[in-house]
PDB file of C-alpha atoms in Angstrom:
ATOM      1  CA  MET A   4      51.908  63.792 114.399  1.00  0.00           C
ATOM      2  CA  SER A   5      51.302  67.431 115.160  1.00  0.00           C
ATOM      3  CA  ILE A   6      53.097  69.597 117.683  1.00  0.00           C
ATOM      4  CA  SER A   7      51.208  71.884 120.056  1.00  0.00           C
ATOM      5  CA  LEU A   8      52.129  75.472 119.217  1.00  0.00           C
ATOM      6  CA  ASP A   9      51.065  78.562 121.120  1.00  0.00           C
ATOM      7  CA  ASN A  10      50.756  82.106 119.761  1.00  0.00           C
ATOM      8  CA  THR A  11      54.378  82.918 120.637  1.00  0.00           C
ATOM      9  CA  ASP A  12      55.630  79.843 118.744  1.00  0.00           C
ATOM     10  CA  LEU A  13      53.549  80.902 115.731  1.00  0.00           C
ATOM     11  CA  ALA A  14      54.915  84.450 115.940  1.00  0.00           C
ATOM     12  CA  ILE A  15      58.473  83.055 116.000  1.00  0.00           C
ATOM     13  CA  LEU A  16      57.757  80.861 112.974  1.00  0.00           C
ATOM     14  CA  ARG A  17      56.202  83.741 111.009  1.00  0.00           C
ATOM     15  CA  ALA A  18      59.188  85.968 111.757  1.00  0.00           C
ATOM     16  CA  LEU A  19      61.709  83.286 110.792  1.00  0.00           C
ATOM     17  CA  GLN A  20      59.825  82.542 107.546  1.00  0.00           C
ATOM     18  CA  ASP A  21      60.147  86.213 106.606  1.00  0.00           C
ATOM     19  CA  ASN A  22      63.810  86.472 107.635  1.00  0.00           C
ATOM     20  CA  GLY A  23      65.759  83.358 108.577  1.00  0.00           C
ATOM     21  CA  ARG A  24      68.853  85.459 109.297  1.00  0.00           C
ATOM     22  CA  ILE A  25      67.252  87.576 112.011  1.00  0.00           C
ATOM     23  CA  THR A  26      69.320  87.663 115.189  1.00  0.00           C
ATOM     24  CA  ASN A  27      67.939  86.053 118.315  1.00  0.00           C
ATOM     25  CA  ALA A  28      67.876  89.466 120.021  1.00  0.00           C
ATOM     26  CA  GLU A  29      65.792  90.960 117.175  1.00  0.00           C
ATOM     27  CA  LEU A  30      63.503  87.929 117.139  1.00  0.00           C
ATOM     28  CA  ALA A  31      63.017  88.057 120.900  1.00  0.00           C
ATOM     29  CA  GLU A  32      62.048  91.727 120.694  1.00  0.00           C
ATOM     30  CA  MET A  33      59.568  91.030 117.884  1.00  0.00           C
ATOM     31  CA  VAL A  34      57.793  88.287 119.840  1.00  0.00           C
ATOM     32  CA  PHE A  35      57.978  90.055 123.223  1.00  0.00           C
ATOM     33  CA  LEU A  36      60.356  87.619 124.922  1.00  0.00           C
ATOM     34  CA  SER A  37      63.778  87.999 126.451  1.00  0.00           C
ATOM     35  CA  PRO A  38      66.584  86.423 124.381  1.00  0.00           C
ATOM     36  CA  THR A  39      67.124  83.275 126.478  1.00  0.00           C
ATOM     37  CA  PRO A  40      63.511  81.981 126.437  1.00  0.00           C
ATOM     38  CA  CYS A  41      63.251  82.938 122.761  1.00  0.00           C
ATOM     39  CA  LEU A  42      66.343  80.898 121.909  1.00  0.00           C
ATOM     40  CA  ARG A  43      64.971  77.951 123.926  1.00  0.00           C
ATOM     41  CA  ARG A  44      61.744  78.069 121.910  1.00  0.00           C
ATOM     42  CA  VAL A  45      63.611  78.214 118.594  1.00  0.00           C
ATOM     43  CA  LYS A  46      65.785  75.256 119.634  1.00  0.00           C
ATOM     44  CA  ARG A  47      62.648  73.286 120.631  1.00  0.00           C
ATOM     45  CA  LEU A  48      61.055  74.085 117.261  1.00  0.00           C
ATOM     46  CA  GLU A  49      64.220  72.847 115.524  1.00  0.00           C
ATOM     47  CA  GLN A  50      64.548  69.702 117.662  1.00  0.00           C
ATOM     48  CA  THR A  51      60.918  68.697 117.179  1.00  0.00           C
ATOM     49  CA  GLY A  52      61.261  69.137 113.416  1.00  0.00           C
ATOM     50  CA  VAL A  53      58.778  72.012 113.129  1.00  0.00           C
ATOM     51  CA  ILE A  54      61.685  74.032 111.739  1.00  0.00           C
ATOM     52  CA  ASP A  55      62.950  71.653 109.093  1.00  0.00           C
ATOM     53  CA  HIS A  56      65.920  73.629 107.778  1.00  0.00           C
ATOM     54  CA  TYR A  57      67.157  77.087 106.870  1.00  0.00           C
ATOM     55  CA  ALA A  58      67.782  78.103 103.257  1.00  0.00           C
ATOM     56  CA  VAL A  59      68.552  81.009 100.962  1.00  0.00           C
ATOM     57  CA  GLU A  60      66.277  81.840  98.031  1.00  0.00           C
ATOM     58  CA  ILE A  61      68.296  82.688  94.932  1.00  0.00           C
ATOM     59  CA  ASN A  62      67.041  84.840  92.069  1.00  0.00           C
ATOM     60  CA  ARG A  63      66.977  82.256  89.263  1.00  0.00           C
ATOM     61  CA  SER A  64      67.378  84.676  86.377  1.00  0.00           C
ATOM     62  CA  LEU A  65      70.473  86.275  87.939  1.00  0.00           C
ATOM     63  CA  VAL A  66      72.248  82.895  88.006  1.00  0.00           C
ATOM     64  CA  GLY A  67      71.232  81.903  84.480  1.00  0.00           C
ATOM     65  CA  ILE A  68      68.236  79.656  85.171  1.00  0.00           C
ATOM     66  CA  GLU A  69      65.801  80.626  82.408  1.00  0.00           C
ATOM     67  CA  ILE A  70      63.452  77.633  82.192  1.00  0.00           C
ATOM     68  CA  SER A  71      60.948  76.548  84.793  1.00  0.00           C
ATOM     69  CA  ALA A  72      58.610  73.690  83.920  1.00  0.00           C
ATOM     70  CA  PHE A  73      56.015  71.377  85.366  1.00  0.00           C
ATOM     71  CA  VAL A  74      56.545  67.848  84.156  1.00  0.00           C
ATOM     72  CA  SER A  75      53.789  65.248  84.404  1.00  0.00           C
ATOM     73  CA  VAL A  76      55.083  61.676  84.480  1.00  0.00           C
ATOM     74  CA  GLN A  77      53.164  58.457  83.982  1.00  0.00           C
ATOM     75  CA  LEU A  78      54.825  55.161  84.842  1.00  0.00           C
ATOM     76  CA  GLN A  79      54.427  52.060  82.674  1.00  0.00           C
ATOM     77  CA  ARG A  80      52.868  50.240  85.597  1.00  0.00           C
ATOM     78  CA  ASN A  81      51.866  51.669  88.946  1.00  0.00           C
ATOM     79  CA  SER A  82      53.548  49.409  91.491  1.00  0.00           C
ATOM     80  CA  LYS A  83      55.532  49.737  94.679  1.00  0.00           C
ATOM     81  CA  GLU A  84      58.701  48.603  92.897  1.00  0.00           C
ATOM     82  CA  ASN A  85      58.325  51.084  90.026  1.00  0.00           C
ATOM     83  CA  ALA A  86      57.552  53.896  92.456  1.00  0.00           C
ATOM     84  CA  LEU A  87      60.725  53.141  94.405  1.00  0.00           C
ATOM     85  CA  VAL A  88      62.860  53.013  91.243  1.00  0.00           C
ATOM     86  CA  PHE A  89      61.398  56.277  89.934  1.00  0.00           C
ATOM     87  CA  GLU A  90      61.633  58.138  93.228  1.00  0.00           C
ATOM     88  CA  GLN A  91      65.251  57.083  93.772  1.00  0.00           C
ATOM     89  CA  ALA A  92      66.168  58.153  90.236  1.00  0.00           C
ATOM     90  CA  VAL A  93      64.443  61.534  90.562  1.00  0.00           C
ATOM     91  CA  ALA A  94      66.158  62.177  93.906  1.00  0.00           C
ATOM     92  CA  GLU A  95      69.465  62.207  92.001  1.00  0.00           C
ATOM     93  CA  LEU A  96      68.386  64.792  89.400  1.00  0.00           C
ATOM     94  CA  ASN A  97      69.485  68.303  90.381  1.00  0.00           C
ATOM     95  CA  GLU A  98      67.102  69.894  87.895  1.00  0.00           C
ATOM     96  CA  VAL A  99      64.118  68.506  89.808  1.00  0.00           C
ATOM     97  CA  GLN A 100      63.165  71.000  92.496  1.00  0.00           C
ATOM     98  CA  GLU A 101      60.070  69.196  93.732  1.00  0.00           C
ATOM     99  CA  CYS A 102      58.409  65.845  93.095  1.00  0.00           C
ATOM    100  CA  PHE A 103      54.803  65.105  93.983  1.00  0.00           C
ATOM    101  CA  VAL A 104      52.732  61.928  93.828  1.00  0.00           C
ATOM    102  CA  VAL A 105      49.454  63.019  92.211  1.00  0.00           C
ATOM    103  CA  THR A 106      46.053  61.689  91.285  1.00  0.00           C
ATOM    104  CA  GLY A 107      44.536  61.678  87.821  1.00  0.00           C
ATOM    105  CA  GLY A 108      46.064  60.600  84.544  1.00  0.00           C
ATOM    106  CA  TYR A 109      49.647  60.915  85.759  1.00  0.00           C
ATOM    107  CA  ASP A 110      51.533  59.408  88.669  1.00  0.00           C
ATOM    108  CA  TYR A 111      53.970  62.226  89.429  1.00  0.00           C
ATOM    109  CA  MET A 112      54.304  65.984  88.951  1.00  0.00           C
ATOM    110  CA  LEU A 113      57.809  67.420  88.885  1.00  0.00           C
ATOM    111  CA  SER A 114      58.906  71.016  89.199  1.00  0.00           C
ATOM    112  CA  VAL A 115      62.019  71.338  87.035  1.00  0.00           C
ATOM    113  CA  VAL A 116      64.456  74.176  86.318  1.00  0.00           C
ATOM    114  CA  THR A 117      67.184  74.371  83.671  1.00  0.00           C
ATOM    115  CA  LYS A 118      69.416  77.020  82.142  1.00  0.00           C
ATOM    116  CA  ASN A 119      67.655  77.075  78.775  1.00  0.00           C
ATOM    117  CA  LEU A 120      65.529  75.051  76.355  1.00  0.00           C
ATOM    118  CA  ILE A 121      68.542  73.149  75.040  1.00  0.00           C
ATOM    119  CA  SER A 122      69.438  71.971  78.538  1.00  0.00           C
ATOM    120  CA  TYR A 123      65.768  71.133  79.198  1.00  0.00           C
ATOM    121  CA  ASP A 124      65.660  69.015  76.034  1.00  0.00           C
ATOM    122  CA  LYS A 125      68.824  67.244  77.174  1.00  0.00           C
ATOM    123  CA  PHE A 126      67.295  66.695  80.628  1.00  0.00           C
ATOM    124  CA  VAL A 127      64.186  65.049  79.152  1.00  0.00           C
ATOM    125  CA  LYS A 128      66.025  62.902  76.621  1.00  0.00           C
ATOM    126  CA  GLU A 129      69.072  61.880  78.619  1.00  0.00           C
ATOM    127  CA  LYS A 130      67.973  61.924  82.242  1.00  0.00           C
ATOM    128  CA  LEU A 131      64.246  61.213  82.297  1.00  0.00           C
ATOM    129  CA  GLY A 132      64.708  59.116  79.172  1.00  0.00           C
ATOM    130  CA  ASP A 133      67.112  56.855  81.050  1.00  0.00           C
ATOM    131  CA  ILE A 134      64.391  55.927  83.548  1.00  0.00           C
ATOM    132  CA  GLU A 135      63.005  52.956  81.646  1.00  0.00           C
ATOM    133  CA  ILE A 136      59.795  52.583  83.665  1.00  0.00           C
ATOM    134  CA  ILE A 137      58.441  55.935  82.429  1.00  0.00           C
ATOM    135  CA  ALA A 138      55.605  55.523  79.930  1.00  0.00           C
ATOM    136  CA  LYS A 139      54.742  59.163  79.257  1.00  0.00           C
ATOM    137  CA  VAL A 140      56.068  62.658  79.963  1.00  0.00           C
ATOM    138  CA  ASP A 141      54.170  65.909  79.385  1.00  0.00           C
ATOM    139  CA  THR A 142      55.734  69.315  79.917  1.00  0.00           C
ATOM    140  CA  THR A 143      54.217  72.677  80.733  1.00  0.00           C
ATOM    141  CA  ILE A 144      56.756  75.502  80.403  1.00  0.00           C
ATOM    142  CA  VAL A 145      56.239  78.454  82.749  1.00  0.00           C
ATOM    143  CA  LEU A 146      56.040  81.696  80.769  1.00  0.00           C
ATOM    144  CA  ASN A 147      55.839  84.052  83.734  1.00  0.00           C
ATOM    145  CA  GLN A 148      55.662  83.501  87.479  1.00  0.00           C
ATOM    146  CA  ILE A 149      52.997  85.677  89.070  1.00  0.00           C
ATOM    147  CA  LYS A 150      53.421  84.611  92.674  1.00  0.00           C
ATOM    148  CA  SER A 151      55.949  82.612  94.626  1.00  0.00           C
ATOM    149  CA  ARG A 152      55.499  82.105  98.323  1.00  0.00           C
ATOM    150  CA  ARG A 153      57.322  79.646 100.529  1.00  0.00           C
ATOM    151  CA  GLN A 154      55.896  80.941 103.794  1.00  0.00           C
ATOM    152  CA  LEU A 155      53.086  78.890 105.288  1.00  0.00           C
ATOM    153  CA  PRO A 156      49.959  80.788 106.375  1.00  0.00           C
ATOM    154  CA  LEU A 157      50.363  80.374 110.150  1.00  0.00           C
TER     155      LEU A 157
END
């Protein structure tokens, strides 16, 4: 299902992606609306689910998160039951930032963060290792992040 968005809606979304803490008055001025219609549009975007949630991006290194990794996971058998078990287990793991169902030689791709290599090793052995339906895990450690962008190209 897609929602019909006009140029003003797109301008509101672009502005909120850049600064989710902008005041309604500032937002209204940016998109050439008065505050009341601007607020109505934002509320409609929230109610229809176009705006999913608001969040703060934290500088990982300043809070002691040193390791970022992509983890490829292959299940023992690709079935609806195994997928459900795996997805429920992964949903409980705080280290997993994102989980994708993928094509190719693996079933899932995880984006994982940990404080250091020791905690990553513990994550793989004790947390992923406890998910018995996993057949294979491959890790790619991120050496340096060149670009990070959460904003959608609207």
